[in-house]
Short mmCIF file of C-alpha atoms in Angstrom, two decimals:
data_model
loop_
_atom_site.label_atom_id
_atom_site.label_comp_id
_atom_site.label_asym_id
_atom_site.label_seq_id
_atom_site.Cartn_x
_atom_site.Cartn_y
_atom_site.Cartn_z
CA UNK A 310 10.38 29.13 -23.33
CA UNK A 311 13.10 29.77 -20.82
CA UNK A 312 14.33 26.62 -19.14
CA UNK A 313 15.98 27.11 -15.75
CA UNK A 314 17.05 23.55 -15.10
CA UNK A 315 17.20 20.21 -16.92
CA UNK A 316 16.66 16.80 -15.37
CA UNK A 317 17.86 13.76 -17.27
CA UNK A 318 15.84 10.61 -16.52
CA UNK A 319 16.73 8.69 -19.68
CA UNK A 320 16.79 4.94 -19.17
CA UNK A 321 15.14 5.16 -15.74
CA UNK A 322 11.90 3.35 -15.07
CA UNK A 323 9.08 3.79 -12.57
CA UNK A 324 9.32 5.07 -9.80
CA UNK A 325 12.73 6.76 -10.22
CA UNK A 326 11.65 9.57 -12.62
CA UNK A 327 8.92 10.79 -10.25
CA UNK A 328 11.19 10.55 -7.19
CA UNK A 329 13.85 12.58 -9.01
CA UNK A 330 11.27 15.07 -10.28
CA UNK A 331 9.93 15.64 -6.78
CA UNK A 332 13.41 16.14 -5.35
CA UNK A 333 14.50 18.53 -8.12
CA UNK A 334 11.36 20.67 -8.00
CA UNK A 335 11.70 20.95 -4.23
CA UNK A 336 15.06 22.71 -4.62
CA UNK A 337 13.85 25.14 -7.32
CA UNK A 338 12.34 28.60 -6.86
CA UNK A 339 8.72 29.46 -7.53
CA UNK A 340 8.04 30.28 -11.19
CA UNK A 341 11.15 28.50 -12.52
CA UNK A 342 10.76 26.00 -15.36
CA UNK A 343 12.15 22.47 -15.29
CA UNK A 344 12.82 20.49 -18.43
CA UNK A 345 12.62 16.77 -17.74
CA UNK A 346 13.83 14.22 -20.30
CA UNK A 347 12.84 10.57 -20.00
CA UNK A 348 12.22 7.37 -21.94
CA UNK A 349 9.64 5.61 -19.76
CA UNK A 350 6.24 5.67 -21.57
CA UNK A 351 4.57 5.55 -18.14
CA UNK A 352 5.85 9.06 -17.48
CA UNK A 353 3.40 10.39 -20.10
CA UNK A 354 0.56 9.86 -17.62
CA UNK A 355 2.57 9.94 -14.37
CA UNK A 356 4.12 13.39 -14.76
CA UNK A 357 0.87 15.30 -15.52
CA UNK A 358 -0.86 13.40 -12.69
CA UNK A 359 1.94 14.29 -10.28
CA UNK A 360 1.74 17.96 -11.31
CA UNK A 361 -2.01 18.03 -10.75
CA UNK A 362 -1.60 16.39 -7.34
CA UNK A 363 1.16 18.75 -6.22
CA UNK A 364 -0.18 21.96 -7.80
CA UNK A 365 2.84 22.52 -10.07
CA UNK A 366 2.01 23.63 -13.60
CA UNK A 367 2.42 21.10 -16.40
CA UNK A 368 3.23 23.25 -19.40
CA UNK A 369 4.15 21.11 -22.37
CA UNK A 370 5.18 17.69 -23.55
CA UNK A 371 7.13 16.78 -26.67
CA UNK A 372 8.28 13.48 -28.09
CA UNK A 373 11.27 12.82 -30.28
CA UNK A 374 12.92 9.55 -31.24
CA UNK A 375 11.61 7.63 -28.23
CA UNK A 376 12.53 10.32 -25.67
CA UNK A 377 9.92 12.49 -23.98
CA UNK A 378 10.43 16.03 -22.80
CA UNK A 379 8.23 17.54 -20.11
CA UNK A 380 8.17 21.19 -19.09
CA UNK A 381 7.01 21.91 -15.55
CA UNK A 382 6.72 25.27 -13.83
CA UNK A 383 7.11 25.27 -10.07
CA UNK A 384 4.12 26.78 -8.30
CA UNK B 415 -19.50 -4.25 -44.17
CA UNK B 416 -17.75 -1.60 -42.16
CA UNK B 417 -17.33 1.79 -43.64
CA UNK B 418 -13.75 2.15 -44.76
CA UNK B 419 -11.61 3.42 -41.94
CA UNK B 420 -13.83 2.36 -39.05
CA UNK B 421 -11.65 -0.61 -38.13
CA UNK B 422 -8.59 1.56 -38.45
CA UNK B 423 -10.16 4.12 -36.14
CA UNK B 424 -10.96 1.40 -33.62
CA UNK B 425 -7.38 0.14 -33.77
CA UNK B 426 -5.97 3.63 -33.30
CA UNK B 427 -8.40 4.24 -30.44
CA UNK B 428 -7.28 1.08 -28.65
CA UNK B 429 -3.55 1.54 -29.22
CA UNK B 430 -3.25 5.29 -29.67
CA UNK B 431 -3.52 6.35 -26.06
CA UNK B 432 -3.27 4.49 -22.79
CA UNK B 433 -6.38 3.21 -21.00
CA UNK B 434 -7.35 4.36 -17.50
CA UNK B 435 -6.05 1.90 -14.95
CA UNK B 436 -9.51 1.11 -13.57
CA UNK B 437 -10.64 -0.04 -17.03
CA UNK B 438 -7.72 -2.46 -17.12
CA UNK B 439 -8.54 -3.51 -13.55
CA UNK B 440 -12.13 -4.46 -14.35
CA UNK B 441 -11.13 -6.34 -17.53
CA UNK B 442 -8.41 -8.25 -15.65
CA UNK B 443 -10.87 -9.04 -12.87
CA UNK B 444 -13.31 -10.56 -15.39
CA UNK B 445 -10.50 -12.58 -16.97
CA UNK B 446 -9.42 -13.78 -13.53
CA UNK B 447 -12.95 -15.06 -12.90
CA UNK B 448 -12.85 -16.77 -16.31
CA UNK B 449 -9.53 -18.42 -15.39
CA UNK B 450 -11.15 -19.77 -12.20
CA UNK B 451 -13.93 -21.28 -14.33
CA UNK B 452 -11.37 -22.87 -16.68
CA UNK B 453 -8.88 -24.11 -14.08
CA UNK B 454 -7.42 -22.04 -11.21
CA UNK B 455 -7.46 -18.34 -10.38
CA UNK B 456 -4.72 -16.20 -11.89
CA UNK B 457 -1.23 -16.74 -10.50
CA UNK B 458 2.25 -15.68 -11.50
CA UNK B 459 5.06 -17.01 -9.37
CA UNK B 460 4.07 -20.69 -9.80
CA UNK B 461 4.92 -20.37 -13.48
CA UNK B 462 8.34 -18.93 -12.73
CA UNK B 463 8.99 -21.78 -10.29
CA UNK B 464 8.18 -24.22 -13.10
CA UNK B 465 10.42 -22.39 -15.57
CA UNK B 466 13.18 -22.36 -12.92
CA UNK B 467 12.77 -26.07 -12.20
CA UNK B 468 13.04 -26.87 -15.91
CA UNK B 469 16.04 -24.61 -16.35
CA UNK B 470 17.99 -25.89 -13.35
CA UNK B 471 17.16 -29.51 -14.08
CA UNK B 472 18.45 -29.10 -17.61
CA UNK B 473 21.65 -27.75 -16.06
CA UNK B 474 21.97 -30.92 -13.99
CA UNK B 475 20.36 -29.95 -10.67
CA UNK B 476 18.43 -32.68 -8.88
CA UNK B 477 16.10 -32.71 -5.88
CA UNK B 478 14.21 -29.56 -6.92
CA UNK B 479 10.70 -30.88 -6.76
CA UNK B 480 8.41 -32.45 -9.33
CA UNK B 481 8.99 -30.98 -12.72
CA UNK B 482 6.22 -30.38 -15.24
CA UNK B 483 7.41 -29.46 -18.76
CA UNK B 484 6.78 -25.78 -19.49
CA UNK B 485 4.53 -26.53 -22.45
CA UNK B 486 2.23 -28.54 -20.15
CA UNK B 487 2.23 -26.05 -17.24
CA UNK B 488 -0.77 -23.67 -17.35
CA UNK B 489 0.79 -20.86 -15.31
CA UNK B 490 4.17 -21.02 -17.07
CA UNK B 491 2.40 -20.84 -20.45
CA UNK B 492 0.24 -17.96 -19.26
CA UNK B 493 3.35 -16.05 -18.11
CA UNK B 494 5.16 -16.52 -21.41
CA UNK B 495 2.17 -15.44 -23.49
CA UNK B 496 1.44 -12.45 -21.22
CA UNK B 497 4.95 -11.19 -21.98
CA UNK B 498 4.38 -11.80 -25.70
CA UNK B 499 0.97 -10.12 -25.57
CA UNK B 500 2.43 -7.05 -23.88
CA UNK B 501 5.22 -7.04 -26.49
CA UNK B 502 2.65 -7.09 -29.32
CA UNK B 503 0.67 -4.34 -27.61
CA UNK B 504 3.75 -2.13 -27.30
CA UNK B 505 4.51 -2.74 -30.99
CA UNK B 506 0.95 -1.80 -31.99
CA UNK B 507 1.03 1.35 -29.90
CA UNK B 508 4.54 2.15 -31.18
CA UNK B 509 5.83 2.34 -27.62
CA UNK B 510 8.34 -0.44 -28.11
CA UNK B 511 12.02 0.31 -27.81
CA UNK B 512 14.95 -1.30 -26.05
CA UNK B 513 15.94 0.94 -23.16
CA UNK B 514 19.16 0.17 -21.39
CA UNK B 515 19.21 1.72 -17.93
CA UNK B 516 22.34 3.00 -16.16
CA UNK B 517 24.37 0.14 -14.70
CA UNK B 518 23.37 0.92 -11.10
CA UNK B 519 19.70 0.60 -12.04
CA UNK B 520 20.35 -2.73 -13.76
CA UNK B 521 22.00 -4.06 -10.59
CA UNK B 522 19.04 -2.86 -8.50
CA UNK B 523 16.71 -4.62 -10.93
CA UNK B 524 18.66 -7.85 -10.55
CA UNK B 525 18.67 -7.66 -6.74
CA UNK B 526 14.98 -6.67 -6.67
CA UNK B 527 14.06 -9.56 -8.96
CA UNK B 528 15.97 -12.03 -6.80
CA UNK B 529 14.23 -10.73 -3.66
CA UNK B 530 10.87 -11.16 -5.42
CA UNK B 531 11.76 -14.75 -6.27
CA UNK B 532 12.76 -15.50 -2.67
CA UNK B 533 9.72 -13.69 -1.25
CA UNK B 534 7.26 -15.47 -3.52
CA UNK B 535 8.73 -18.84 -2.58
CA UNK B 536 8.81 -18.17 1.17
CA UNK B 537 5.33 -16.66 1.31
CA UNK B 538 3.81 -18.85 -1.44
CA UNK B 539 2.50 -16.21 -3.76
CA UNK B 540 3.20 -12.90 -5.39
CA UNK B 541 1.10 -9.80 -6.03
CA UNK B 542 -1.01 -11.85 -8.46
CA UNK B 543 -1.72 -15.25 -6.87
CA UNK B 544 -1.23 -14.06 -3.31
CA UNK B 545 -2.99 -10.71 -3.59
CA UNK B 546 -5.09 -10.25 -6.76
CA UNK B 547 -6.50 -13.79 -6.44
CA UNK B 548 -5.71 -14.59 -2.81
CA UNK B 549 -7.49 -11.66 -1.17
CA UNK B 550 -10.78 -12.09 -3.13
CA UNK B 551 -10.60 -15.82 -2.36
CA UNK B 552 -10.69 -14.70 1.29
CA UNK B 553 -7.40 -16.31 2.18
CA UNK B 554 -6.08 -15.37 5.61
CA UNK B 555 -2.54 -15.94 4.35
CA UNK B 556 -3.14 -13.42 1.56
CA UNK B 557 -3.99 -10.72 4.12
CA UNK B 558 -0.67 -11.25 5.90
CA UNK B 559 1.13 -11.38 2.56
CA UNK B 560 -0.45 -8.03 1.64
CA UNK B 561 0.60 -6.53 4.96
CA UNK B 562 4.13 -7.75 4.22
CA UNK B 563 4.01 -6.11 0.75
CA UNK B 564 3.08 -2.83 2.35
CA UNK B 565 5.86 -2.96 4.95
CA UNK B 566 8.44 -4.00 2.34
CA UNK B 567 7.33 -1.18 0.04
CA UNK B 568 7.70 1.44 2.77
CA UNK B 569 11.22 0.27 3.66
CA UNK B 570 12.35 0.09 -0.01
CA UNK B 571 10.88 3.53 -0.73
CA UNK B 572 12.80 4.96 2.24
CA UNK B 573 15.92 3.35 0.80
CA UNK B 574 15.31 4.89 -2.67
CA UNK B 575 14.88 8.35 -1.16
CA UNK B 576 18.04 7.89 0.91
CA UNK B 577 19.95 6.63 -2.12
CA UNK B 578 19.00 9.76 -4.09
CA UNK B 579 20.60 11.95 -1.44
CA UNK B 580 23.59 9.85 -0.46
CA UNK B 581 24.46 7.94 -3.63
CA UNK B 582 22.96 9.90 -6.55
CA UNK B 583 25.47 8.31 -8.94
CA UNK B 584 23.63 4.96 -8.84
CA UNK B 585 20.74 6.26 -10.93
CA UNK B 586 22.95 8.35 -13.22
CA UNK B 587 25.33 7.29 -15.92
CA UNK B 588 25.20 6.02 -19.43
CA UNK B 589 21.92 4.81 -20.82
CA UNK B 590 20.74 4.22 -24.34
CA UNK B 591 17.56 3.60 -26.30
CA UNK B 592 17.50 1.29 -29.31
CA UNK B 593 14.81 0.96 -31.98
CA UNK B 594 12.59 3.83 -30.82
CA UNK B 595 8.98 3.43 -31.85
CA UNK B 596 8.38 7.05 -32.71
CA UNK B 597 9.66 8.91 -35.72
CA UNK B 598 10.14 7.56 -39.22
CA UNK B 599 10.25 3.99 -40.49
CA UNK B 600 8.17 2.39 -37.76
CA UNK B 601 5.60 0.48 -39.84
CA UNK B 602 7.66 -2.69 -39.29
CA UNK B 603 6.50 -2.61 -35.65
CA UNK B 604 2.85 -3.10 -36.57
CA UNK B 605 3.68 -5.77 -39.16
CA UNK B 606 5.74 -7.70 -36.61
CA UNK B 607 2.83 -7.42 -34.18
CA UNK B 608 0.41 -8.96 -36.69
CA UNK B 609 2.84 -11.78 -37.51
CA UNK B 610 3.19 -12.61 -33.80
CA UNK B 611 -0.62 -12.60 -33.39
CA UNK B 612 -0.85 -15.10 -36.26
CA UNK B 613 1.80 -17.31 -34.62
CA UNK B 614 0.01 -17.24 -31.24
CA UNK B 615 -3.35 -18.09 -32.86
CA UNK B 616 -1.63 -21.01 -34.62
CA UNK B 617 -0.23 -22.30 -31.29
CA UNK B 618 -3.69 -21.83 -29.71
CA UNK B 619 -5.40 -23.87 -32.45
CA UNK B 620 -2.67 -26.50 -32.20
CA UNK B 621 -3.40 -27.02 -28.50
CA UNK B 622 -7.19 -26.97 -28.76
CA UNK B 623 -7.09 -29.15 -31.90
CA UNK B 624 -5.65 -32.06 -29.90
CA UNK B 625 -9.02 -32.46 -28.26
CA UNK B 626 -8.03 -33.66 -24.77
CA UNK B 627 -9.32 -31.76 -21.76
CA UNK B 628 -5.81 -30.73 -20.69
CA UNK B 629 -4.75 -29.49 -24.13
CA UNK B 630 -7.90 -27.40 -24.38
CA UNK B 631 -7.17 -25.82 -20.99
CA UNK B 632 -3.55 -25.17 -22.03
CA UNK B 633 -4.71 -23.66 -25.33
CA UNK B 634 -7.00 -21.22 -23.56
CA UNK B 635 -4.12 -20.17 -21.31
CA UNK B 636 -2.13 -19.34 -24.46
CA UNK B 637 -4.99 -17.23 -25.86
CA UNK B 638 -5.85 -15.53 -22.56
CA UNK B 639 -2.16 -14.78 -21.98
CA UNK B 640 -2.25 -12.70 -25.16
CA UNK B 641 -5.33 -10.78 -23.94
CA UNK B 642 -3.90 -10.33 -20.41
CA UNK B 643 -0.67 -8.97 -21.91
CA UNK B 644 -2.46 -6.42 -24.10
CA UNK B 645 -4.64 -5.19 -21.22
CA UNK B 646 -1.67 -4.95 -18.85
CA UNK B 647 0.39 -2.99 -21.37
CA UNK B 648 -2.37 -0.57 -22.37
CA UNK B 649 -3.65 0.19 -18.88
CA UNK B 650 -0.28 -0.08 -17.09
CA UNK B 651 -2.13 -1.96 -14.40
CA UNK B 652 0.47 -2.12 -11.69
CA UNK B 653 -0.14 -3.50 -8.22
CA UNK B 654 3.19 -2.13 -6.98
CA UNK B 655 1.90 1.38 -7.65
CA UNK B 656 -1.17 0.76 -5.53
CA UNK B 657 1.06 -0.18 -2.61
CA UNK B 658 3.57 2.57 -3.25
CA UNK B 659 1.66 5.73 -4.25
CA UNK B 660 0.02 6.32 -0.86
CA UNK B 661 3.51 6.61 0.66
CA UNK B 662 5.11 8.42 -2.26
CA UNK B 663 2.88 10.93 -4.07
CA UNK B 664 -0.49 10.46 -2.38
CA UNK B 665 -1.98 9.85 -5.82
CA UNK B 666 -5.04 7.64 -5.56
CA UNK B 667 -5.87 6.41 -9.08
CA UNK B 668 -3.82 3.21 -8.74
CA UNK B 669 -5.17 2.17 -5.30
CA UNK B 670 -8.75 2.95 -6.43
CA UNK B 671 -8.30 0.88 -9.62
CA UNK B 672 -6.97 -2.05 -7.60
CA UNK B 673 -9.76 -1.84 -5.01
CA UNK B 674 -12.41 -1.84 -7.77
CA UNK B 675 -10.92 -4.87 -9.45
CA UNK B 676 -10.51 -6.75 -6.16
CA UNK B 677 -14.22 -6.14 -5.48
CA UNK B 678 -15.20 -7.50 -8.92
CA UNK B 679 -13.04 -10.60 -8.40
CA UNK B 680 -14.46 -11.07 -4.87
CA UNK B 681 -18.02 -11.09 -6.20
CA UNK B 682 -17.11 -13.40 -9.08
CA UNK B 683 -15.19 -15.89 -6.96
CA UNK B 684 -17.91 -15.97 -4.32
CA UNK B 685 -20.58 -16.72 -6.94
CA UNK B 686 -18.41 -19.46 -8.48
CA UNK B 687 -17.79 -21.04 -5.09
CA UNK B 688 -21.40 -20.73 -3.94
CA UNK B 689 -22.85 -22.33 -7.06
CA UNK B 690 -19.89 -24.67 -7.58
CA UNK B 691 -19.41 -23.50 -11.16
CA UNK B 692 -16.56 -24.69 -13.35
CA UNK B 693 -13.47 -26.20 -11.85
CA UNK B 694 -14.73 -25.50 -8.34
CA UNK B 695 -17.69 -27.77 -9.09
CA UNK B 696 -15.41 -30.80 -9.27
CA UNK B 697 -14.77 -30.80 -5.56
CA UNK B 698 -16.78 -30.99 -2.39
CA UNK B 699 -18.11 -27.77 -0.88
CA UNK B 700 -15.54 -27.79 1.92
CA UNK B 701 -12.70 -28.17 -0.57
CA UNK B 702 -14.14 -25.36 -2.71
CA UNK B 703 -13.94 -23.10 0.29
CA UNK B 704 -10.23 -23.91 0.54
CA UNK B 705 -9.41 -23.10 -3.11
CA UNK B 706 -6.65 -20.52 -3.31
CA UNK B 707 -6.47 -20.28 0.44
CA UNK B 708 -2.82 -20.69 1.25
CA UNK B 709 -1.41 -22.78 4.04
CA UNK B 710 1.30 -20.29 4.95
CA UNK B 711 -0.93 -18.49 7.32
CA UNK B 712 0.97 -15.83 9.06
CA UNK B 713 4.68 -15.67 9.84
CA UNK B 714 5.86 -17.09 6.52
CA UNK B 715 3.30 -15.05 4.58
CA UNK B 716 4.32 -11.88 6.41
CA UNK B 717 8.04 -12.54 5.91
CA UNK B 718 7.64 -13.60 2.27
CA UNK B 719 5.46 -10.56 1.58
CA UNK B 720 8.01 -8.25 3.21
CA UNK B 721 10.88 -9.65 1.09
CA UNK B 722 8.73 -9.51 -2.06
CA UNK B 723 7.62 -5.95 -1.27
CA UNK B 724 11.25 -4.83 -0.86
CA UNK B 725 12.14 -6.44 -4.17
CA UNK B 726 9.21 -5.14 -6.20
CA UNK B 727 9.77 -1.52 -5.16
CA UNK B 728 13.54 -1.74 -5.59
CA UNK B 729 13.27 -3.32 -9.04
CA UNK B 730 10.61 -0.88 -10.22
CA UNK B 731 9.60 -1.06 -13.83
#
């Protein structure tokens, strides 16, 4: 998968990851993929819910050593 | 006997994935009604005031109100065992790790927490006692407190958005995660969880074994704290989200979950008051009507709620 931009949200807790995600996606072009890295377990439900609400495409989620990676394609 | 593996499946089902917030909301609502039967409706900030009084008195402060030892204070005990219960739940679900946020975030947490302490003291109540119990108890003060929460949340959210543009460095910087719960060698987390459950059950039986009315009430607060903590951790029931999401993402699952649970508590409290069940039965009808109805009717409730709302959104979590 080609990643166009990476957003580091490690150590941040609710609501900062979603605020940062919204701001970053806003500046990206349609069809580009964002990789978001975070450690807040709440993001596992928040990020897919945010994508559904905003119409962006939630592609994949991986987990490694306590950090989560989310891949989101801008609509 | 259970077929081998059924209990394990149940355990994995409970702690494998998070619960919908409305499920947590209904369970917490039922527990809140149970707390009203046992003693008083659920509260939070009163316990922290007690812990603060004990702490500052031990440091030599005087003239800080009547002090009740923490181990005899129902709300303080409940708070402590809610934290432990949530800790156990995060161990069981292997979500536990120590996450150290960037320094700017830690400072915001400290300031937010202090604002919450001030707000809860000015307005008498927090999102639990003043909102989750206060609104269903039909307290006028609770309505003004809730309005204050909403205004504080809007202002703090505006600040966070401004901060992202103007001072992005605050939420960047070094962070680290210790003891991650995923990956190899994590079975110690579940063992530690079981040991803590055994310790809490021992403390519970110690309280109830004393046999006096007060020690029984205290014991049940220990046990219910454990259950509250597990439900809160699994469902991520968060009242801040309900106040914040309408102004942030427009997502409605948190507000809906909170409205459902408030309705359940409202019905439960009204039945308890009407029939004078439990603790409410000890007092005259007029006094029952006043239970959990705060004296800080409007200006202080509004101001306290505003300060608390600022703090809770700033601190996050």
